[in-house]
């Protein structure tokens, strides 16, 4: 693998793919599902996979795995609607619950049988676990937590871009001499495509030959995570975030108040979290959540790259900062230069009057 900063053109690289590796064709997206519920990152990746496949002039395929039943068929149909041309379906009772060993075995066998050139997975807890073991089993390159995927028009290689050196740089990683080229992407980094229900495709069943007694890990009980009181930041349409510029913990009240008026979620910079003003599950950024709301209001946030990568996909960014040279103004759509502890309540009153 080679690594290069994105601000410099990538220098000449030599690809030494032998005949066998040249046979790898097509873009695959692993469709992650748990208890019949497909993780939305799979459809976001399907949208991106479609663009990559079109550029390469190859098929886009979904990989659907789980217990036999109508859920898998429905997932294949959904994959077609989101852009897949074909779905590989692996149905086995052994795959009813996620366990690393059978999923790795089934996916690596499928890859070895049908040879995709690109394999994409969500950077979820499950996706990270599976991608790592599949890549090491296949002895190929995996770029984790990508923020951008593209094709090099010269040599058809996947260019996987991700933050590096603590988020201060972006690097583009290329898997030159191994196939498939693997990448994981966090949810909300790629836009969600519009489904086209009229699209259809081909379902190809794959027999993975899994036997329950070969698998040493057993699922004894499933305890669902109670999401009721948890912030739903990644899918919020409006996010109001506060940073260190709020000055003290009590001032975070202005952020909560405005979010309440707008019906949005509350986010924060890491500095505000480190100050103990708000819980860590509300952090937006590289080491927090990625958000893609219609409206993102950043109050007293400088706009460091580590924060930016988590929110720059917002349709509209309003930044409030008392420093007219704050970096956040370089990419915000609207800039309010002023004290956020005055501007936030004023915005709250304005919106409350407007929405009343
Ligand atoms: P500061 O940098 O202190 O900025 C405060 C801003 O408020 C300034 O621009 C100032 O002008 C303004 N201000 C001050 N007073 C007022 C006022 N009264 N009214 C209006 N504006 C005012 N950060 C994240 O946010 N998310 C991450 O996921 C994340 N991950 C990281 C990962 C790594 C490996 C590292 C090294 C860092 C990470 N960081 C992350 C930290 C990041 O580099 C910044 O330090 C952090 O985002 C700064 O937060 P801030 O903008 O709230 O604070």
Short mmCIF file of C-alpha atoms and ligand atoms in Angstrom, two decimals:
data_model
loop_
_atom_site.label_atom_id
_atom_site.label_comp_id
_atom_site.label_asym_id
_atom_site.label_seq_id
_atom_site.Cartn_x
_atom_site.Cartn_y
_atom_site.Cartn_z
CA UNK A 1 0.00 0.00 0.00
CA UNK A 2 1.13 3.56 -0.55
CA UNK A 3 0.06 6.72 1.18
CA UNK A 4 -0.02 10.31 -0.05
CA UNK A 5 -1.36 13.67 1.09
CA UNK A 6 -4.33 14.80 -0.99
CA UNK A 7 -3.01 18.32 -1.52
CA UNK A 8 -0.16 16.98 -3.68
CA UNK A 9 -0.81 15.07 -6.88
CA UNK A 10 -0.32 11.37 -6.39
CA UNK A 11 2.99 10.44 -7.95
CA UNK A 12 3.51 7.63 -10.44
CA UNK A 13 2.86 4.26 -8.94
CA UNK A 14 3.50 0.88 -10.37
CA UNK A 15 0.76 -1.67 -10.37
CA UNK A 16 1.92 -5.23 -10.47
CA UNK A 17 -1.38 -7.07 -10.71
CA UNK A 18 -0.85 -10.52 -12.12
CA UNK A 19 -3.36 -12.26 -14.40
CA UNK A 20 -5.20 -13.69 -11.43
CA UNK A 21 -5.74 -10.33 -9.72
CA UNK A 22 -6.69 -8.66 -13.01
CA UNK A 23 -9.67 -11.02 -13.07
CA UNK A 24 -11.17 -9.20 -10.05
CA UNK A 25 -14.11 -7.14 -11.35
CA UNK A 26 -17.04 -5.28 -9.89
CA UNK A 27 -17.90 -3.17 -6.86
CA UNK A 28 -19.52 -4.84 -3.85
CA UNK A 29 -21.33 -3.38 -0.88
CA UNK A 30 -21.92 -5.48 2.23
CA UNK A 31 -25.54 -4.98 3.28
CA UNK A 32 -25.39 -4.91 7.07
CA UNK A 33 -28.50 -6.04 8.85
CA UNK A 34 -29.34 -7.03 12.38
CA UNK A 35 -32.66 -8.64 13.24
CA UNK A 36 -34.03 -7.79 9.83
CA UNK A 37 -33.15 -4.11 10.09
CA UNK A 38 -30.69 -2.87 7.46
CA UNK A 39 -28.24 -0.27 8.71
CA UNK A 40 -28.75 2.88 6.59
CA UNK A 41 -25.01 3.17 5.97
CA UNK A 42 -25.44 0.23 3.56
CA UNK A 43 -27.69 2.30 1.31
CA UNK A 44 -25.42 5.33 1.58
CA UNK A 45 -22.58 3.07 0.42
CA UNK A 46 -24.76 1.67 -2.34
CA UNK A 47 -25.15 5.23 -3.70
CA UNK A 48 -21.40 5.76 -3.62
CA UNK A 49 -20.76 2.24 -4.97
CA UNK A 50 -23.04 3.04 -7.93
CA UNK A 51 -20.88 6.06 -8.82
CA UNK A 52 -17.67 4.01 -8.56
CA UNK A 53 -19.11 1.12 -10.59
CA UNK A 54 -20.36 3.47 -13.32
CA UNK A 55 -16.94 5.06 -13.55
CA UNK A 56 -15.30 1.64 -13.86
CA UNK A 57 -18.00 0.34 -16.21
CA UNK A 58 -18.69 -2.69 -13.98
CA UNK A 59 -21.57 -4.16 -11.99
CA UNK A 60 -22.55 -3.00 -8.52
CA UNK A 61 -23.38 -5.94 -6.27
CA UNK A 62 -24.89 -6.18 -2.81
CA UNK A 63 -23.94 -8.93 -0.36
CA UNK A 64 -26.85 -10.02 1.80
CA UNK A 65 -26.30 -12.51 4.61
CA UNK A 66 -28.55 -13.92 7.31
CA UNK A 67 -30.99 -16.64 8.32
CA UNK A 68 -33.10 -18.06 5.46
CA UNK A 69 -36.40 -16.24 5.08
CA UNK A 70 -38.27 -13.39 3.47
CA UNK A 71 -36.05 -10.73 5.09
CA UNK A 72 -33.14 -11.58 2.80
CA UNK A 73 -35.33 -11.38 -0.30
CA UNK A 74 -36.62 -7.97 0.86
CA UNK A 75 -33.06 -6.78 1.46
CA UNK A 76 -32.06 -7.82 -2.06
CA UNK A 77 -35.02 -5.89 -3.50
CA UNK A 78 -34.06 -2.84 -1.44
CA UNK A 79 -30.46 -3.16 -2.64
CA UNK A 80 -31.68 -3.07 -6.26
CA UNK A 81 -33.77 0.02 -5.49
CA UNK A 82 -30.68 1.72 -4.09
CA UNK A 83 -28.60 0.92 -7.16
CA UNK A 84 -27.35 -2.69 -7.09
CA UNK A 85 -27.37 -4.70 -10.34
CA UNK A 86 -26.94 -8.03 -8.57
CA UNK A 87 -27.13 -9.41 -5.05
CA UNK A 88 -25.20 -12.33 -3.64
CA UNK A 89 -27.41 -13.96 -1.02
CA UNK A 90 -25.96 -16.24 1.65
CA UNK A 91 -28.77 -17.81 3.66
CA UNK A 92 -27.88 -20.02 6.61
CA UNK A 93 -29.31 -20.51 10.11
CA UNK A 94 -25.71 -20.09 11.34
CA UNK A 95 -25.88 -16.46 10.14
CA UNK A 96 -29.04 -15.62 12.12
CA UNK A 97 -27.05 -13.49 14.60
CA UNK A 98 -23.78 -11.73 13.83
CA UNK A 99 -20.72 -13.64 14.87
CA UNK A 100 -17.31 -12.88 13.45
CA UNK A 101 -16.23 -16.38 12.48
CA UNK A 102 -19.13 -17.54 10.29
CA UNK A 103 -19.60 -14.12 8.68
CA UNK A 104 -15.87 -13.88 7.90
CA UNK A 105 -15.83 -17.40 6.52
CA UNK A 106 -18.89 -16.85 4.33
CA UNK A 107 -17.77 -13.47 3.01
CA UNK A 108 -14.19 -14.52 2.26
CA UNK A 109 -15.42 -17.67 0.47
CA UNK A 110 -17.80 -15.52 -1.58
CA UNK A 111 -15.01 -13.07 -2.47
CA UNK A 112 -12.71 -15.93 -3.49
CA UNK A 113 -15.45 -17.42 -5.65
CA UNK A 114 -16.66 -14.25 -7.41
CA UNK A 115 -13.66 -11.88 -7.11
CA UNK A 116 -14.78 -8.26 -6.71
CA UNK A 117 -12.20 -5.52 -7.24
CA UNK A 118 -13.75 -3.29 -4.52
CA UNK A 119 -15.53 -4.30 -1.30
CA UNK A 120 -17.16 -1.61 0.85
CA UNK A 121 -18.57 -1.96 4.38
CA UNK A 122 -20.02 0.49 6.88
CA UNK A 123 -17.65 1.63 9.63
CA UNK A 124 -20.12 0.43 12.24
CA UNK A 125 -19.22 -1.80 15.18
CA UNK A 126 -20.19 -4.83 13.10
CA UNK A 127 -18.64 -3.55 9.87
CA UNK A 128 -15.31 -2.72 11.51
CA UNK A 129 -15.14 -6.13 13.12
CA UNK A 130 -16.00 -7.95 9.90
CA UNK A 131 -13.89 -5.83 7.53
CA UNK A 132 -10.74 -6.30 9.60
CA UNK A 133 -11.00 -10.05 9.76
CA UNK A 134 -12.02 -10.41 6.09
CA UNK A 135 -9.10 -8.23 4.95
CA UNK A 136 -6.57 -10.12 7.06
CA UNK A 137 -7.94 -13.49 5.93
CA UNK A 138 -7.78 -12.41 2.28
CA UNK A 139 -4.40 -10.71 2.88
CA UNK A 140 -5.51 -7.53 1.16
CA UNK A 141 -5.58 -3.81 1.95
CA UNK A 142 -8.31 -2.16 4.02
CA UNK A 143 -8.71 1.57 4.58
CA UNK A 144 -10.88 2.24 7.63
CA UNK A 145 -13.12 5.24 8.28
CA UNK A 146 -12.88 6.81 4.83
CA UNK A 147 -14.38 10.24 4.21
CA UNK A 148 -14.09 10.09 0.43
CA UNK A 149 -13.86 7.36 -2.22
CA UNK A 150 -12.90 7.89 -5.85
CA UNK A 151 -11.44 6.04 -8.81
CA UNK A 152 -8.07 6.91 -10.30
CA UNK A 153 -8.93 7.22 -14.01
CA UNK A 154 -5.38 6.20 -15.01
CA UNK A 155 -5.16 2.80 -13.37
CA UNK A 156 -8.73 2.14 -12.06
CA UNK A 157 -7.47 1.95 -8.47
CA UNK A 158 -9.72 2.91 -5.57
CA UNK A 159 -8.55 6.12 -3.91
CA UNK A 160 -9.60 5.93 -0.26
CA UNK A 161 -9.26 9.21 1.60
CA UNK A 162 -9.32 9.46 5.39
CA UNK A 163 -8.04 11.78 8.13
CA UNK A 164 -4.62 10.96 9.50
CA UNK A 165 -2.06 12.31 12.02
CA UNK A 166 -4.79 13.06 14.55
CA UNK A 167 -7.00 14.52 11.86
CA UNK A 168 -4.58 17.29 10.91
CA UNK A 169 -4.06 15.84 7.42
CA UNK A 170 -6.10 13.92 4.91
CA UNK A 171 -4.33 11.04 3.22
CA UNK A 172 -5.32 8.98 0.22
CA UNK A 173 -4.53 5.29 0.50
CA UNK A 174 -4.26 3.03 -2.52
CA UNK A 175 -4.14 -0.75 -2.50
CA UNK A 176 -1.94 -1.32 -5.52
CA UNK A 177 -1.00 -4.95 -5.62
CA UNK A 178 -3.78 -6.81 -3.84
CA UNK A 179 -7.45 -7.41 -4.49
CA UNK A 180 -10.14 -6.72 -3.49
CA UNK A 181 -9.55 -3.14 -2.42
CA UNK A 182 -11.46 -2.77 0.85
CA UNK A 183 -12.76 0.32 2.64
CA UNK A 184 -15.12 1.15 5.49
CA UNK A 185 -17.08 4.40 5.65
CA UNK A 186 -18.93 5.86 8.62
CA UNK A 187 -22.64 6.49 8.30
CA UNK A 188 -23.76 9.95 7.21
CA UNK A 189 -20.43 10.61 5.46
CA UNK A 190 -21.94 9.73 2.06
CA UNK A 191 -25.32 11.13 1.00
CA UNK A 192 -28.32 8.79 1.06
CA UNK A 193 -29.44 8.06 -2.54
CA UNK A 194 -33.11 8.24 -3.50
CA UNK A 195 -34.44 4.68 -3.87
CA UNK A 196 -35.86 3.74 -7.26
CA UNK A 197 -38.43 1.01 -6.46
CA UNK A 198 -38.84 0.07 -10.12
CA UNK A 199 -35.19 -1.09 -10.39
CA UNK A 200 -34.67 -4.86 -10.41
CA UNK A 201 -31.64 -7.13 -10.47
CA UNK A 202 -30.30 -10.63 -10.29
CA UNK A 203 -30.18 -12.64 -7.06
CA UNK A 204 -27.35 -15.17 -6.92
CA UNK A 205 -27.47 -17.67 -4.07
CA UNK A 206 -24.19 -18.79 -2.55
CA UNK A 207 -23.87 -21.91 -0.45
CA UNK A 208 -21.35 -21.19 2.29
CA UNK A 209 -21.50 -24.68 3.82
CA UNK A 210 -21.56 -23.37 7.38
CA UNK A 211 -22.10 -25.89 10.20
CA UNK A 212 -23.17 -24.67 13.65
CA UNK A 213 -21.01 -27.15 15.53
CA UNK A 214 -17.89 -25.71 13.82
CA UNK A 215 -18.51 -22.31 15.43
CA UNK A 216 -17.29 -21.98 19.00
CA UNK A 217 -18.99 -18.65 19.81
CA UNK A 218 -22.67 -18.84 20.76
CA UNK A 219 -25.23 -16.08 21.20
CA UNK A 220 -26.93 -16.79 24.51
CA UNK A 221 -29.16 -13.74 24.75
CA UNK A 222 -29.80 -10.49 22.86
CA UNK A 223 -30.24 -7.42 25.08
CA UNK A 224 -31.34 -4.45 22.98
CA UNK A 225 -29.74 -1.09 23.59
CA UNK A 226 -32.33 1.37 24.94
CA UNK A 227 -32.16 4.25 22.47
CA UNK A 228 -34.95 6.35 24.01
CA UNK A 229 -32.75 8.80 25.93
CA UNK A 230 -29.83 8.68 23.53
CA UNK A 231 -29.10 11.57 21.16
CA UNK A 232 -30.09 10.76 17.59
CA UNK A 233 -27.48 13.07 16.12
CA UNK A 234 -26.56 11.30 12.87
CA UNK A 235 -30.09 11.54 11.48
CA UNK A 236 -31.19 14.85 13.01
CA UNK A 237 -32.44 17.41 10.49
CA UNK A 238 -31.38 20.30 12.74
CA UNK A 239 -28.35 20.32 15.04
CA UNK A 240 -27.34 23.16 17.35
CA UNK A 241 -23.80 22.66 18.64
CA UNK A 242 -21.88 24.51 21.31
CA UNK A 243 -18.15 24.91 21.79
CA UNK A 244 -15.62 26.30 24.21
CA UNK A 245 -16.64 29.83 23.21
CA UNK A 246 -19.75 29.47 25.35
CA UNK A 247 -17.43 30.24 28.26
CA UNK A 248 -18.98 28.10 31.02
CA UNK A 249 -21.23 25.09 31.56
CA UNK A 250 -24.33 27.12 32.45
CA UNK A 251 -24.22 28.86 29.07
CA UNK A 252 -24.87 25.55 27.33
CA UNK A 253 -28.48 26.22 28.32
CA UNK A 254 -28.68 28.64 25.36
CA UNK A 255 -27.80 25.76 23.00
CA UNK A 256 -30.45 23.47 24.52
CA UNK A 257 -33.04 26.25 24.39
CA UNK A 258 -32.47 27.02 20.71
CA UNK A 259 -32.44 23.30 19.80
CA UNK A 260 -35.77 22.93 21.60
CA UNK A 261 -37.34 25.85 19.74
CA UNK A 262 -36.16 24.40 16.41
CA UNK A 263 -36.98 20.79 17.27
CA UNK A 264 -33.36 19.81 16.75
CA UNK A 265 -30.63 17.83 18.50
CA UNK A 266 -27.79 19.23 20.60
CA UNK A 267 -24.19 18.64 19.58
CA UNK A 268 -20.84 19.84 20.88
CA UNK A 269 -17.18 20.23 20.10
CA UNK A 270 -14.67 18.03 21.85
CA UNK A 271 -13.38 21.02 23.83
CA UNK A 272 -16.84 21.54 25.33
CA UNK A 273 -17.01 17.85 26.21
CA UNK A 274 -13.55 17.89 27.76
CA UNK A 275 -14.67 20.88 29.84
CA UNK A 276 -17.41 18.63 31.23
CA UNK A 277 -20.25 20.81 29.93
CA UNK A 278 -22.05 18.01 28.08
CA UNK A 279 -21.89 14.23 27.65
CA UNK A 280 -19.45 12.63 25.22
CA UNK A 281 -22.21 11.02 23.12
CA UNK A 282 -22.99 14.49 21.75
CA UNK A 283 -19.54 15.09 20.28
CA UNK A 284 -19.54 15.95 16.60
CA UNK A 285 -16.41 15.31 14.59
CA UNK A 286 -13.72 12.87 13.71
CA UNK A 287 -13.79 11.05 17.01
CA UNK A 288 -17.49 11.75 17.57
CA UNK A 289 -20.58 11.56 15.38
CA UNK A 290 -20.87 12.51 11.72
CA UNK A 291 -23.97 14.58 11.07
CA UNK A 292 -25.60 15.63 7.82
CA UNK A 293 -28.52 17.86 8.86
CA UNK A 294 -30.39 20.40 6.78
CA UNK A 295 -29.28 23.04 9.31
CA UNK A 296 -26.19 23.07 11.57
CA UNK A 297 -25.73 25.97 13.98
CA UNK A 298 -22.23 26.14 15.50
CA UNK A 299 -21.94 28.46 18.49
CA UNK A 300 -18.51 29.33 19.88
CA UNK A 301 -16.80 26.63 17.82
CA UNK A 302 -13.52 27.48 16.08
CA UNK A 303 -13.95 25.07 13.16
CA UNK A 304 -10.93 22.81 13.70
CA UNK A 305 -10.56 20.14 11.01
CA UNK A 306 -11.49 17.39 13.47
CA UNK A 307 -14.84 19.11 14.08
CA UNK A 308 -15.31 20.07 10.45
CA UNK A 309 -15.10 16.51 9.09
CA UNK A 310 -18.11 15.58 11.22
CA UNK A 311 -20.44 18.37 10.07
CA UNK A 312 -19.37 19.83 6.73
CA UNK A 313 -21.96 17.67 4.95
CA UNK A 314 -24.74 19.86 6.43
CA UNK A 315 -26.86 21.62 3.81
CA UNK A 316 -26.66 24.93 5.67
CA UNK A 317 -24.11 25.91 8.31
CA UNK A 318 -24.63 29.00 10.47
CA UNK A 319 -21.59 29.86 12.57
CA UNK A 320 -21.61 32.25 15.53
CA UNK A 321 -18.18 33.37 16.65
CA UNK A 322 -16.80 36.60 18.12
CA UNK A 323 -13.60 36.28 16.09
CA UNK A 324 -14.19 37.40 12.48
CA UNK A 325 -11.14 35.34 11.46
CA UNK A 326 -12.32 32.09 13.03
CA UNK A 327 -11.65 29.15 10.64
CA UNK A 328 -15.29 28.10 10.78
CA UNK A 329 -16.20 31.17 8.73
CA UNK A 330 -14.15 29.73 5.85
CA UNK A 331 -16.77 27.04 5.25
CA UNK A 332 -19.95 28.26 6.99
CA UNK A 333 -22.76 29.40 4.71
CA UNK A 334 -23.80 32.18 7.10
CA UNK A 335 -21.51 33.97 9.56
CA UNK A 336 -22.71 35.80 12.65
CA UNK A 337 -19.85 37.71 14.27
CA UNK A 338 -20.80 38.23 17.88
CA UNK A 339 -21.08 36.83 21.38
CA UNK A 340 -22.83 33.47 21.13
CA UNK A 341 -24.33 33.97 24.59
CA UNK A 342 -26.27 36.91 23.22
CA UNK A 343 -26.88 35.65 19.69
CA UNK A 344 -28.29 32.22 20.69
CA UNK A 345 -31.11 33.62 22.88
CA UNK A 346 -31.84 36.26 20.23
CA UNK A 347 -32.13 33.55 17.56
CA UNK A 348 -34.34 31.54 19.92
CA UNK A 349 -36.71 34.48 20.38
CA UNK A 350 -36.75 35.20 16.63
CA UNK A 351 -37.45 31.58 15.63
CA UNK A 352 -40.00 31.12 18.44
CA UNK A 353 -41.91 34.17 17.17
CA UNK A 354 -41.62 32.99 13.57
CA UNK A 355 -42.68 29.39 14.32
CA UNK A 356 -45.54 30.41 16.67
P1 LIG B 1 -11.71 26.36 20.74
O1 LIG B 1 -10.73 25.88 19.75
O2 LIG B 1 -11.20 26.82 22.07
O3 LIG B 1 -12.53 27.51 20.04
C1 LIG B 1 -13.46 28.33 20.70
C2 LIG B 1 -14.02 29.30 19.68
O4 LIG B 1 -15.02 30.10 20.29
C3 LIG B 1 -12.98 30.26 19.12
O5 LIG B 1 -13.08 30.30 17.70
C4 LIG B 1 -13.34 31.62 19.73
O6 LIG B 1 -13.09 32.69 18.84
C5 LIG B 1 -14.83 31.45 19.92
N1 LIG B 1 -15.38 32.26 21.02
C6 LIG B 1 -14.83 32.57 22.23
N2 LIG B 1 -15.69 33.30 22.99
C7 LIG B 1 -16.80 33.44 22.23
C8 LIG B 1 -18.06 34.08 22.43
N3 LIG B 1 -18.35 34.69 23.60
N4 LIG B 1 -18.96 34.05 21.42
C9 LIG B 1 -18.70 33.45 20.24
N5 LIG B 1 -17.53 32.81 19.98
C10 LIG B 1 -16.60 32.80 20.98
N6 LIG B 1 -12.89 18.25 18.12
C11 LIG B 1 -14.20 18.08 17.86
O7 LIG B 1 -14.99 19.03 17.97
N7 LIG B 1 -14.67 16.84 17.49
C12 LIG B 1 -13.86 15.77 17.35
O8 LIG B 1 -14.35 14.68 17.02
C13 LIG B 1 -12.48 15.93 17.61
N8 LIG B 1 -11.63 14.90 17.45
C14 LIG B 1 -10.31 15.12 17.66
C15 LIG B 1 -9.40 14.06 17.43
C16 LIG B 1 -8.07 14.28 17.62
C17 LIG B 1 -7.13 13.12 17.39
C18 LIG B 1 -7.58 15.54 18.04
C19 LIG B 1 -6.11 15.78 18.20
C20 LIG B 1 -8.44 16.57 18.25
C21 LIG B 1 -9.82 16.37 18.08
N9 LIG B 1 -10.72 17.41 18.31
C22 LIG B 1 -12.03 17.21 18.02
C23 LIG B 1 -10.32 18.68 18.92
C24 LIG B 1 -10.15 19.82 17.92
O9 LIG B 1 -8.85 19.80 17.40
C25 LIG B 1 -10.40 21.18 18.58
O10 LIG B 1 -9.52 21.31 19.67
C26 LIG B 1 -11.81 21.38 19.08
O11 LIG B 1 -12.74 21.12 18.06
C27 LIG B 1 -11.96 22.82 19.53
O12 LIG B 1 -13.23 23.02 20.09
P2 LIG B 1 -13.83 24.48 20.14
O13 LIG B 1 -13.86 25.03 18.76
O14 LIG B 1 -15.10 24.39 20.91
O15 LIG B 1 -12.80 25.27 21.08
#
